[in-house]
PDB file of C-alpha atoms in Angstrom:
ATOM      1  CA  MET A 149     -17.024 -17.731   3.760  1.00 89.00           C
ATOM      2  CA  ASN A 150     -18.888 -16.829   6.554  1.00 95.00           C
ATOM      3  CA  LEU A 151     -18.109 -13.345   8.019  1.00 97.00           C
ATOM      4  CA  TYR A 152     -19.444 -11.638  10.984  1.00 98.00           C
ATOM      5  CA  PHE A 153     -20.652  -8.212  11.579  1.00 98.00           C
ATOM      6  CA  ASP A 154     -21.731  -5.622  13.696  1.00 98.00           C
ATOM      7  CA  GLN A 155     -22.792  -1.824  13.553  1.00 97.00           C
ATOM      8  CA  VAL A 156     -21.134   0.337  16.628  1.00 97.00           C
ATOM      9  CA  LYS A 157     -20.953   3.966  17.539  1.00 96.00           C
ATOM     10  CA  ILE A 158     -18.099   5.366  19.253  1.00 95.00           C
ATOM     11  CA  GLN A 159     -18.318   8.606  20.290  1.00 93.00           C
ATOM     12  CA  LYS A 160     -19.868  10.656  17.260  1.00 94.00           C
ATOM     13  CA  HIS A 161     -18.425   7.923  14.859  1.00 96.00           C
ATOM     14  CA  HIS A 162     -20.322   5.199  12.992  1.00 96.00           C
ATOM     15  CA  PHE A 163     -18.705   2.117  11.952  1.00 97.00           C
ATOM     16  CA  LEU A 164     -19.504  -1.135  10.559  1.00 98.00           C
ATOM     17  CA  ILE A 165     -16.714  -3.691  11.259  1.00 98.00           C
ATOM     18  CA  ILE A 166     -16.726  -7.068   9.419  1.00 98.00           C
ATOM     19  CA  VAL A 167     -14.599 -10.016  10.632  1.00 98.00           C
ATOM     20  CA  ALA A 168     -13.479 -13.125   8.850  1.00 97.00           C
ATOM     21  CA  GLU A 169     -12.532 -16.313  10.567  1.00 96.00           C
ATOM     22  CA  ASP A 170      -9.078 -15.209  10.630  1.00 97.00           C
ATOM     23  CA  GLY A 171      -9.611 -11.493  11.564  1.00 97.00           C
ATOM     24  CA  LEU A 172     -10.650  -7.957  10.632  1.00 98.00           C
ATOM     25  CA  GLN A 173     -11.549  -7.747   6.932  1.00 97.00           C
ATOM     26  CA  PHE A 174     -13.449  -4.274   6.997  1.00 98.00           C
ATOM     27  CA  VAL A 175     -14.028  -1.296   9.210  1.00 98.00           C
ATOM     28  CA  SER A 176     -16.076   1.607   7.485  1.00 97.00           C
ATOM     29  CA  LEU A 177     -14.641   5.105   7.691  1.00 96.00           C
ATOM     30  CA  THR A 178     -18.214   6.694   6.561  1.00 93.00           C
ATOM     31  CA  GLU A 179     -21.548   6.386   7.940  1.00 91.00           C
ATOM     32  CA  ASN A 180     -22.768   4.347   4.763  1.00 94.00           C
ATOM     33  CA  GLY A 181     -20.707   1.490   5.977  1.00 96.00           C
ATOM     34  CA  TRP A 182     -22.510  -1.016   3.599  1.00 97.00           C
ATOM     35  CA  ASP A 183     -22.090   1.298   0.834  1.00 95.00           C
ATOM     36  CA  GLU A 184     -18.309   1.510   1.416  1.00 96.00           C
ATOM     37  CA  TYR A 185     -18.109  -2.221   1.655  1.00 96.00           C
ATOM     38  CA  ASP A 186     -19.779  -2.588  -1.512  1.00 95.00           C
ATOM     39  CA  GLN A 187     -17.393  -0.539  -3.115  1.00 94.00           C
ATOM     40  CA  LEU A 188     -14.305  -1.872  -1.926  1.00 94.00           C
ATOM     41  CA  PHE A 189     -15.562  -5.580  -2.155  1.00 93.00           C
ATOM     42  CA  PRO A 190     -17.993  -5.140  -5.137  1.00 91.00           C
ATOM     43  CA  LYS A 191     -18.868  -9.133  -5.555  1.00 88.00           C
ATOM     44  CA  ALA A 192     -18.499  -9.919  -1.967  1.00 90.00           C
ATOM     45  CA  SER A 193     -21.986 -10.076  -1.235  1.00 85.00           C
ATOM     46  CA  ASP A 194     -22.765 -12.708  -3.500  1.00 89.00           C
ATOM     47  CA  LYS A 195     -20.123 -15.111  -2.126  1.00 91.00           C
ATOM     48  CA  ASN A 196     -20.417 -14.822   1.270  1.00 95.00           C
ATOM     49  CA  THR A 197     -22.722 -15.019   4.234  1.00 96.00           C
ATOM     50  CA  TYR A 198     -23.218 -12.143   6.921  1.00 97.00           C
ATOM     51  CA  THR A 199     -24.088 -12.877  10.384  1.00 97.00           C
ATOM     52  CA  ARG A 200     -24.338 -10.300  13.064  1.00 98.00           C
ATOM     53  CA  ARG A 201     -22.189 -11.398  15.992  1.00 97.00           C
ATOM     54  CA  PRO A 202     -21.287  -8.659  18.521  1.00 98.00           C
ATOM     55  CA  ALA A 203     -19.528 -10.884  20.531  1.00 98.00           C
ATOM     56  CA  VAL A 204     -16.957 -11.774  17.638  1.00 97.00           C
ATOM     57  CA  ILE A 205     -16.712  -7.830  16.902  1.00 98.00           C
ATOM     58  CA  LYS A 206     -16.397  -6.944  20.676  1.00 97.00           C
ATOM     59  CA  PRO A 207     -12.524  -6.869  21.042  1.00 97.00           C
ATOM     60  CA  TYR A 208     -12.481  -4.392  17.730  1.00 97.00           C
ATOM     61  CA  LYS A 209     -15.096  -2.564  19.243  1.00 97.00           C
ATOM     62  CA  LYS A 210     -13.166  -2.147  22.860  1.00 96.00           C
ATOM     63  CA  ALA A 211      -9.814  -1.284  20.937  1.00 96.00           C
ATOM     64  CA  LEU A 212     -11.793   1.367  19.035  1.00 96.00           C
ATOM     65  CA  GLN A 213     -13.277   2.580  22.277  1.00 96.00           C
ATOM     66  CA  ALA A 214     -10.024   3.057  24.099  1.00 94.00           C
ATOM     67  CA  TYR A 215      -8.255   4.563  21.056  1.00 95.00           C
ATOM     68  CA  PHE A 216     -10.836   7.377  20.499  1.00 95.00           C
ATOM     69  CA  ALA A 217     -10.953   7.791  24.611  1.00 94.00           C
ATOM     70  CA  GLY A 218      -7.039   8.618  24.184  1.00 91.00           C
ATOM     71  CA  ARG A 219      -6.113   5.834  26.591  1.00 89.00           C
ATOM     72  CA  HIS A 220      -3.657   3.745  24.009  1.00 83.00           C
ATOM     73  CA  PRO A 221      -3.283   2.953  20.519  1.00 83.00           C
ATOM     74  CA  LEU A 222      -5.049   0.341  18.932  1.00 87.00           C
ATOM     75  CA  ALA A 223      -4.578  -3.269  20.116  1.00 79.00           C
ATOM     76  CA  ASN A 224      -2.677  -5.796  18.034  1.00 87.00           C
ATOM     77  CA  LEU A 225      -5.601  -7.751  17.088  1.00 95.00           C
ATOM     78  CA  PRO A 226      -5.960 -10.157  14.199  1.00 96.00           C
ATOM     79  CA  ILE A 227      -6.320  -8.769  10.436  1.00 96.00           C
ATOM     80  CA  SER A 228      -7.640 -11.218   7.897  1.00 96.00           C
ATOM     81  CA  ALA A 229      -5.083 -12.393   5.197  1.00 93.00           C
ATOM     82  CA  ASN A 230      -8.044 -12.136   2.749  1.00 89.00           C
ATOM     83  CA  LEU A 231      -8.157  -8.394   2.341  1.00 93.00           C
ATOM     84  CA  GLY A 232      -8.123  -8.699  -1.182  1.00 90.00           C
ATOM     85  CA  GLY A 233      -6.480  -6.405  -3.211  1.00 92.00           C
ATOM     86  CA  THR A 234      -3.211  -6.557  -5.946  1.00 94.00           C
ATOM     87  CA  GLU A 235       0.137  -7.375  -4.920  1.00 95.00           C
ATOM     88  CA  LEU A 236       0.990  -3.555  -4.743  1.00 96.00           C
ATOM     89  CA  GLN A 237      -1.961  -2.744  -2.850  1.00 97.00           C
ATOM     90  CA  GLN A 238      -0.872  -5.583  -0.267  1.00 96.00           C
ATOM     91  CA  GLN A 239       2.716  -4.300  -0.240  1.00 96.00           C
ATOM     92  CA  VAL A 240       1.267  -0.793   0.745  1.00 97.00           C
ATOM     93  CA  TRP A 241      -1.099  -1.972   3.293  1.00 97.00           C
ATOM     94  CA  GLN A 242       1.888  -3.831   4.971  1.00 96.00           C
ATOM     95  CA  ALA A 243       4.081  -0.763   4.945  1.00 97.00           C
ATOM     96  CA  LEU A 244       1.430   1.386   6.217  1.00 97.00           C
ATOM     97  CA  GLN A 245       1.553  -0.763   9.504  1.00 95.00           C
ATOM     98  CA  ASN A 246       5.300   0.129   9.973  1.00 94.00           C
ATOM     99  CA  ILE A 247       4.158   3.907  10.609  1.00 95.00           C
ATOM    100  CA  ALA A 248       4.546   4.643  14.258  1.00 93.00           C
ATOM    101  CA  VAL A 249       1.645   6.149  16.149  1.00 92.00           C
ATOM    102  CA  GLY A 250       2.025  10.105  15.983  1.00 91.00           C
ATOM    103  CA  GLN A 251       4.152   9.890  12.796  1.00 95.00           C
ATOM    104  CA  THR A 252       3.388  10.601   9.298  1.00 96.00           C
ATOM    105  CA  THR A 253       4.964   9.859   5.607  1.00 96.00           C
ATOM    106  CA  ASN A 254       3.858  10.822   2.475  1.00 96.00           C
ATOM    107  CA  TYR A 255       2.657   8.915  -0.790  1.00 96.00           C
ATOM    108  CA  SER A 256       6.250   9.390  -2.578  1.00 95.00           C
ATOM    109  CA  GLU A 257       8.287   8.052   0.747  1.00 96.00           C
ATOM    110  CA  LEU A 258       5.779   5.074   1.089  1.00 97.00           C
ATOM    111  CA  ALA A 259       6.248   4.397  -2.664  1.00 97.00           C
ATOM    112  CA  THR A 260       9.990   4.293  -2.254  1.00 97.00           C
ATOM    113  CA  GLU A 261       9.618   2.000   0.886  1.00 96.00           C
ATOM    114  CA  ILE A 262       8.002  -0.478  -1.151  1.00 96.00           C
ATOM    115  CA  GLY A 263      10.520  -0.188  -3.818  1.00 96.00           C
ATOM    116  CA  GLN A 264       8.300   1.400  -6.463  1.00 94.00           C
ATOM    117  CA  PRO A 265       9.613   5.001  -6.210  1.00 95.00           C
ATOM    118  CA  LYS A 266       7.745   6.200  -9.246  1.00 94.00           C
ATOM    119  CA  SER A 267       4.318   4.605  -8.330  1.00 94.00           C
ATOM    120  CA  PHE A 268       3.206   7.345  -6.134  1.00 91.00           C
ATOM    121  CA  ARG A 269      -0.217   7.546  -7.661  1.00 93.00           C
ATOM    122  CA  ALA A 270      -0.817   3.649  -7.557  1.00 96.00           C
ATOM    123  CA  VAL A 271       0.300   3.836  -4.093  1.00 96.00           C
ATOM    124  CA  ALA A 272      -2.078   6.591  -3.184  1.00 95.00           C
ATOM    125  CA  SER A 273      -4.907   4.428  -4.911  1.00 95.00           C
ATOM    126  CA  ALA A 274      -3.825   1.595  -2.556  1.00 97.00           C
ATOM    127  CA  VAL A 275      -4.022   3.652   0.357  1.00 97.00           C
ATOM    128  CA  ALA A 276      -7.304   5.015  -0.459  1.00 95.00           C
ATOM    129  CA  LYS A 277      -8.635   1.333  -1.005  1.00 96.00           C
ATOM    130  CA  ASN A 278      -7.264   0.138   2.495  1.00 97.00           C
ATOM    131  CA  PRO A 279     -10.288  -1.903   3.855  1.00 97.00           C
ATOM    132  CA  VAL A 280      -9.283  -1.453   7.597  1.00 97.00           C
ATOM    133  CA  GLY A 281      -8.440   2.034   8.013  1.00 95.00           C
ATOM    134  CA  ILE A 282      -7.498   3.101  11.567  1.00 96.00           C
ATOM    135  CA  PHE A 283      -6.413  -0.534  12.103  1.00 97.00           C
ATOM    136  CA  ILE A 284      -3.976  -0.122   9.101  1.00 97.00           C
ATOM    137  CA  PRO A 285      -3.217   3.542   9.654  1.00 96.00           C
ATOM    138  CA  CYS A 286      -3.957   5.090   5.829  1.00 96.00           C
ATOM    139  CA  HIS A 287      -4.637   8.151   7.971  1.00 96.00           C
ATOM    140  CA  ARG A 288      -1.018   8.895   8.498  1.00 97.00           C
ATOM    141  CA  VAL A 289      -0.006   9.491   4.940  1.00 97.00           C
ATOM    142  CA  LEU A 290      -0.022  13.031   3.939  1.00 96.00           C
ATOM    143  CA  ARG A 291       0.945  14.567   0.587  1.00 94.00           C
ATOM    144  CA  LYS A 292       4.324  15.358  -0.307  1.00 92.00           C
ATOM    145  CA  ASP A 293       3.620  19.225   0.411  1.00 94.00           C
ATOM    146  CA  GLY A 294       2.326  18.224   3.724  1.00 91.00           C
ATOM    147  CA  GLY A 295      -1.190  18.790   2.904  1.00 93.00           C
ATOM    148  CA  LEU A 296      -3.640  16.143   4.288  1.00 94.00           C
ATOM    149  CA  GLY A 297      -4.373  14.541   1.073  1.00 89.00           C
ATOM    150  CA  ASP A 298      -7.604  12.630   0.405  1.00 88.00           C
ATOM    151  CA  PHE A 299      -9.175  10.175   3.043  1.00 94.00           C
ATOM    152  CA  ARG A 300     -12.184   7.877   2.487  1.00 93.00           C
ATOM    153  CA  GLY A 301     -13.569   9.311   5.878  1.00 94.00           C
ATOM    154  CA  GLY A 302     -13.519  12.913   5.311  1.00 95.00           C
ATOM    155  CA  LEU A 303     -10.757  15.417   5.925  1.00 96.00           C
ATOM    156  CA  ASN A 304     -12.019  16.408   9.355  1.00 96.00           C
ATOM    157  CA  PHE A 305     -11.858  12.840  10.476  1.00 96.00           C
ATOM    158  CA  LYS A 306      -8.398  12.442   9.283  1.00 97.00           C
ATOM    159  CA  ARG A 307      -7.311  15.689  11.083  1.00 96.00           C
ATOM    160  CA  GLU A 308      -9.252  14.054  14.045  1.00 96.00           C
ATOM    161  CA  LEU A 309      -7.418  10.822  14.182  1.00 96.00           C
ATOM    162  CA  LEU A 310      -3.869  12.373  13.568  1.00 96.00           C
ATOM    163  CA  SER A 311      -4.531  15.102  16.263  1.00 94.00           C
ATOM    164  CA  LEU A 312      -5.476  11.859  18.542  1.00 94.00           C
ATOM    165  CA  GLU A 313      -2.505  10.169  18.013  1.00 94.00           C
ATOM    166  CA  LYS A 314      -0.272  13.155  18.756  1.00 89.00           C
ATOM    167  CA  GLY A 315      -1.509  12.574  22.357  1.00 83.00           C
ATOM    168  CA  LEU A 316      -1.278   8.629  22.068  1.00 82.00           C
ATOM    169  CA  ALA A 317       2.665   8.834  20.867  1.00 69.00           C
TER     170      ALA A 317
END
């Protein structure tokens, strides 16, 4: 599969964005974008070709710029149907898209929402493996006690996103 990428800086954040023919496939949440990509897609480098193509990435970059400037929530841009993941992970990623801007949920509520009320640990793992963070808002999921929980981009970044979204709601 041919994938397109670019590395962009928005404010103080560095993102590796990878897009497939049918939409967004990956957004890094750390400065080590390629390492993060390899962790989520360990065999992808063997079977894909990667072409730097800023024009393909531009709509996602513009959406992130507007989002971080506090102008509006992320635009409804296409997300690839080929994100990988198990059936449970795909269910979780779909459910994450139903959490409104400025709202949060917790892992237990999310597990119940997808019909797996006792699988909150597996749900937490699926949230952590979301390859298109921010666009599919994994940062809106908290621990049951209201704590932040984990976040691949770090807890300061999660706090920043939640704070930013209070102003967008």
